[in-house]
PDB file of C-alpha atoms in Angstrom:
ATOM      1  CA  MET H 285       0.184  16.307  -4.471  1.00  0.00           C
ATOM      2  CA  LEU H 286       1.258  16.344  -8.073  1.00  0.00           C
ATOM      3  CA  SER H 287      -1.220  16.641 -10.869  1.00  0.00           C
ATOM      4  CA  PRO H 288      -0.853  13.845 -13.445  1.00  0.00           C
ATOM      5  CA  ASN H 289      -1.248  16.431 -16.227  1.00  0.00           C
ATOM      6  CA  ARG H 290       1.339  18.918 -15.017  1.00  0.00           C
ATOM      7  CA  ALA H 291       5.071  18.833 -14.405  1.00  0.00           C
ATOM      8  CA  SER H 292       6.338  20.146 -11.109  1.00  0.00           C
ATOM      9  CA  ILE H 293       9.087  22.719 -11.487  1.00  0.00           C
ATOM     10  CA  LEU H 294      12.143  22.058  -9.323  1.00  0.00           C
ATOM     11  CA  VAL H 295      15.114  24.434  -9.448  1.00  0.00           C
ATOM     12  CA  HIS H 296      18.461  25.111  -7.829  1.00  0.00           C
ATOM     13  CA  PRO H 297      18.441  28.196  -5.556  1.00  0.00           C
ATOM     14  CA  GLU H 298      21.037  29.893  -7.774  1.00  0.00           C
ATOM     15  CA  CYS H 299      18.279  30.579 -10.315  1.00  0.00           C
ATOM     16  CA  THR H 300      17.024  34.129 -10.679  1.00  0.00           C
ATOM     17  CA  ARG H 301      14.606  35.538  -8.129  1.00  0.00           C
ATOM     18  CA  GLU H 302      11.904  35.549 -10.803  1.00  0.00           C
ATOM     19  CA  VAL H 303      12.351  31.804 -11.435  1.00  0.00           C
ATOM     20  CA  LEU H 304      12.415  31.078  -7.703  1.00  0.00           C
ATOM     21  CA  GLY H 305       9.120  32.924  -7.353  1.00  0.00           C
ATOM     22  CA  LEU H 306       7.471  30.837 -10.060  1.00  0.00           C
ATOM     23  CA  CYS H 307       8.782  27.338  -9.308  1.00  0.00           C
ATOM     24  CA  ASP H 308       7.087  24.680  -7.211  1.00  0.00           C
ATOM     25  CA  PHE H 309      10.224  23.634  -5.325  1.00  0.00           C
ATOM     26  CA  ALA H 310      13.729  25.058  -4.883  1.00  0.00           C
ATOM     27  CA  GLY H 311      16.666  23.501  -3.131  1.00  0.00           C
ATOM     28  CA  SER H 312      20.239  22.338  -3.152  1.00  0.00           C
ATOM     29  CA  THR H 313      21.613  19.657  -5.422  1.00  0.00           C
ATOM     30  CA  SER H 314      21.001  17.027  -2.746  1.00  0.00           C
ATOM     31  CA  TYR H 315      17.455  18.348  -2.275  1.00  0.00           C
ATOM     32  CA  ILE H 316      16.800  17.950  -6.010  1.00  0.00           C
ATOM     33  CA  ILE H 317      18.229  14.415  -6.014  1.00  0.00           C
ATOM     34  CA  ASN H 318      16.305  13.382  -2.879  1.00  0.00           C
ATOM     35  CA  THR H 319      13.057  14.888  -4.150  1.00  0.00           C
ATOM     36  CA  LEU H 320      13.234  12.824  -7.326  1.00  0.00           C
ATOM     37  CA  ASP H 321      14.307   9.706  -5.414  1.00  0.00           C
ATOM     38  CA  GLN H 322      11.161  10.016  -3.283  1.00  0.00           C
ATOM     39  CA  ALA H 323       8.776  11.102  -6.060  1.00  0.00           C
ATOM     40  CA  ALA H 324       6.089   8.714  -7.185  1.00  0.00           C
ATOM     41  CA  SER H 325       6.497   6.780 -10.390  1.00  0.00           C
ATOM     42  CA  GLY H 326       4.847   8.508 -13.344  1.00  0.00           C
ATOM     43  CA  THR H 327       5.313  12.018 -11.991  1.00  0.00           C
ATOM     44  CA  GLN H 328       6.566  14.772 -14.277  1.00  0.00           C
ATOM     45  CA  TRP H 329       9.413  17.143 -13.494  1.00  0.00           C
ATOM     46  CA  ALA H 330      10.940  20.193 -15.153  1.00  0.00           C
ATOM     47  CA  ILE H 331      14.364  20.702 -13.575  1.00  0.00           C
ATOM     48  CA  GLY H 332      16.347  23.934 -13.522  1.00  0.00           C
ATOM     49  CA  THR H 333      19.941  23.102 -12.674  1.00  0.00           C
ATOM     50  CA  GLU H 334      23.230  22.046 -14.270  1.00  0.00           C
ATOM     51  CA  SER H 335      22.579  20.036 -17.447  1.00  0.00           C
ATOM     52  CA  ASN H 336      24.742  17.022 -16.583  1.00  0.00           C
ATOM     53  CA  LEU H 337      22.824  16.530 -13.335  1.00  0.00           C
ATOM     54  CA  VAL H 338      19.534  16.590 -15.245  1.00  0.00           C
ATOM     55  CA  LYS H 339      20.892  13.963 -17.661  1.00  0.00           C
ATOM     56  CA  ARG H 340      21.929  11.745 -14.736  1.00  0.00           C
ATOM     57  CA  LEU H 341      18.517  12.143 -13.104  1.00  0.00           C
ATOM     58  CA  ILE H 342      16.796  11.151 -16.349  1.00  0.00           C
ATOM     59  CA  ALA H 343      18.944   8.006 -16.510  1.00  0.00           C
ATOM     60  CA  LEU H 344      18.353   7.175 -12.824  1.00  0.00           C
ATOM     61  CA  HIS H 345      14.576   7.628 -12.984  1.00  0.00           C
ATOM     62  CA  PRO H 346      13.174   6.094 -16.177  1.00  0.00           C
ATOM     63  CA  ASP H 347       9.824   5.748 -14.372  1.00  0.00           C
ATOM     64  CA  LYS H 348       9.447   9.542 -14.212  1.00  0.00           C
ATOM     65  CA  LYS H 349       9.157  12.125 -16.968  1.00  0.00           C
ATOM     66  CA  ILE H 350      12.049  14.550 -16.438  1.00  0.00           C
ATOM     67  CA  ILE H 351      12.993  17.439 -18.686  1.00  0.00           C
ATOM     68  CA  SER H 352      15.496  20.259 -18.397  1.00  0.00           C
ATOM     69  CA  LEU H 353      14.108  23.777 -18.142  1.00  0.00           C
ATOM     70  CA  ASN H 354      16.906  24.883 -20.461  1.00  0.00           C
ATOM     71  CA  GLU H 355      18.099  22.105 -22.754  1.00  0.00           C
ATOM     72  CA  ASN H 356      20.448  24.527 -24.542  1.00  0.00           C
ATOM     73  CA  MET H 357      22.272  25.504 -21.364  1.00  0.00           C
ATOM     74  CA  CYS H 358      26.019  24.936 -21.433  1.00  0.00           C
ATOM     75  CA  PRO H 359      27.281  22.543 -18.788  1.00  0.00           C
ATOM     76  CA  CYS H 360      28.754  24.210 -15.737  1.00  0.00           C
ATOM     77  CA  LEU H 361      32.462  24.475 -16.504  1.00  0.00           C
ATOM     78  CA  ALA H 362      33.449  24.402 -12.848  1.00  0.00           C
ATOM     79  CA  MET H 363      31.373  21.286 -12.179  1.00  0.00           C
ATOM     80  CA  ASN H 364      32.882  19.573 -15.227  1.00  0.00           C
ATOM     81  CA  ARG H 365      36.343  19.961 -13.690  1.00  0.00           C
ATOM     82  CA  ILE H 366      35.332  17.976 -10.630  1.00  0.00           C
ATOM     83  CA  ASP H 367      36.597  14.607 -11.782  1.00  0.00           C
ATOM     84  CA  LEU H 368      39.223  12.117 -10.647  1.00  0.00           C
ATOM     85  CA  PRO H 369      42.124  13.482 -12.746  1.00  0.00           C
ATOM     86  CA  HIS H 370      41.574  17.044 -11.474  1.00  0.00           C
ATOM     87  CA  LEU H 371      41.140  15.843  -7.895  1.00  0.00           C
ATOM     88  CA  LEU H 372      44.403  13.887  -8.122  1.00  0.00           C
ATOM     89  CA  TRP H 373      46.178  16.932  -9.594  1.00  0.00           C
ATOM     90  CA  SER H 374      44.898  19.122  -6.747  1.00  0.00           C
ATOM     91  CA  LEU H 375      45.896  16.642  -4.043  1.00  0.00           C
ATOM     92  CA  GLU H 376      49.348  16.074  -5.535  1.00  0.00           C
ATOM     93  CA  SER H 377      49.856  19.833  -5.711  1.00  0.00           C
ATOM     94  CA  ILE H 378      48.935  20.225  -2.046  1.00  0.00           C
ATOM     95  CA  GLN H 379      51.247  17.353  -1.122  1.00  0.00           C
ATOM     96  CA  THR H 380      54.192  19.081  -2.836  1.00  0.00           C
ATOM     97  CA  GLY H 381      53.371  22.381  -1.137  1.00  0.00           C
ATOM     98  CA  LYS H 382      52.018  24.086  -4.245  1.00  0.00           C
ATOM     99  CA  ILE H 383      48.585  25.518  -3.507  1.00  0.00           C
ATOM    100  CA  ILE H 384      46.542  25.900  -6.695  1.00  0.00           C
ATOM    101  CA  ASN H 385      44.177  28.891  -6.779  1.00  0.00           C
ATOM    102  CA  PRO H 386      44.304  29.868  -3.097  1.00  0.00           C
ATOM    103  CA  ILE H 387      41.199  31.614  -1.831  1.00  0.00           C
ATOM    104  CA  LYS H 388      41.539  34.426   0.701  1.00  0.00           C
ATOM    105  CA  VAL H 389      38.526  35.647   2.642  1.00  0.00           C
ATOM    106  CA  GLU H 390      37.834  37.628   5.788  1.00  0.00           C
ATOM    107  CA  LYS H 391      38.207  35.650   9.034  1.00  0.00           C
ATOM    108  CA  GLU H 392      34.469  35.712   9.817  1.00  0.00           C
ATOM    109  CA  ALA H 393      33.578  34.467   6.325  1.00  0.00           C
ATOM    110  CA  ALA H 394      36.165  31.682   6.656  1.00  0.00           C
ATOM    111  CA  GLU H 395      34.725  30.618  10.015  1.00  0.00           C
ATOM    112  CA  ASN H 396      31.185  30.535   8.593  1.00  0.00           C
ATOM    113  CA  ALA H 397      32.373  28.594   5.528  1.00  0.00           C
ATOM    114  CA  PHE H 398      34.195  26.099   7.747  1.00  0.00           C
ATOM    115  CA  LEU H 399      31.030  25.582   9.797  1.00  0.00           C
ATOM    116  CA  ALA H 400      28.981  25.027   6.630  1.00  0.00           C
ATOM    117  CA  LEU H 401      31.520  22.493   5.341  1.00  0.00           C
ATOM    118  CA  GLU H 402      31.525  20.654   8.674  1.00  0.00           C
ATOM    119  CA  ARG H 403      27.728  20.399   8.576  1.00  0.00           C
ATOM    120  CA  MET H 404      27.774  19.106   4.988  1.00  0.00           C
ATOM    121  CA  LEU H 405      30.377  16.467   5.858  1.00  0.00           C
ATOM    122  CA  GLU H 406      28.356  15.358   8.894  1.00  0.00           C
ATOM    123  CA  ARG H 407      25.442  14.587   6.556  1.00  0.00           C
ATOM    124  CA  ALA H 408      27.557  12.788   3.964  1.00  0.00           C
TER     125      ALA H 408
END
C-alpha cells in the first residue's frame, strides 16, 4: 500500500535502466493511466513520462497529488504530431497512393509488429 507521506514513482518503460531500477512501478501509457484511475484518493504520484500526458493526468485526477519527474522536459515531438489534422493528412495521402514516411523492416520483425498491433487493437 501507499504511504500517505510518500509519492509512488511511476514511469514509462522507455526510461533509463537506472530509473527503472529505482521506481515503484513501470508500465505502458495505458498502465500509467489505469494505475492512476484505480489509485485511492489522496495518494501521491511522481510520474516519469511525456509531459502532456502528465498534465492530462493532473487535470483528470484533482483528488490525487501528481507531479512530473521532469517538469522541464520538452514534450515528445512525435506524440505532439498525433492530432486530427495530421491523421487526416496521412489518411488522405494513403488514399491518393502517396505513402508518407514508409517504414521497411525485416519480414520477421514485421510479423511480430503486426501481432503486437493486433493484440493492442483487441484490447481497445
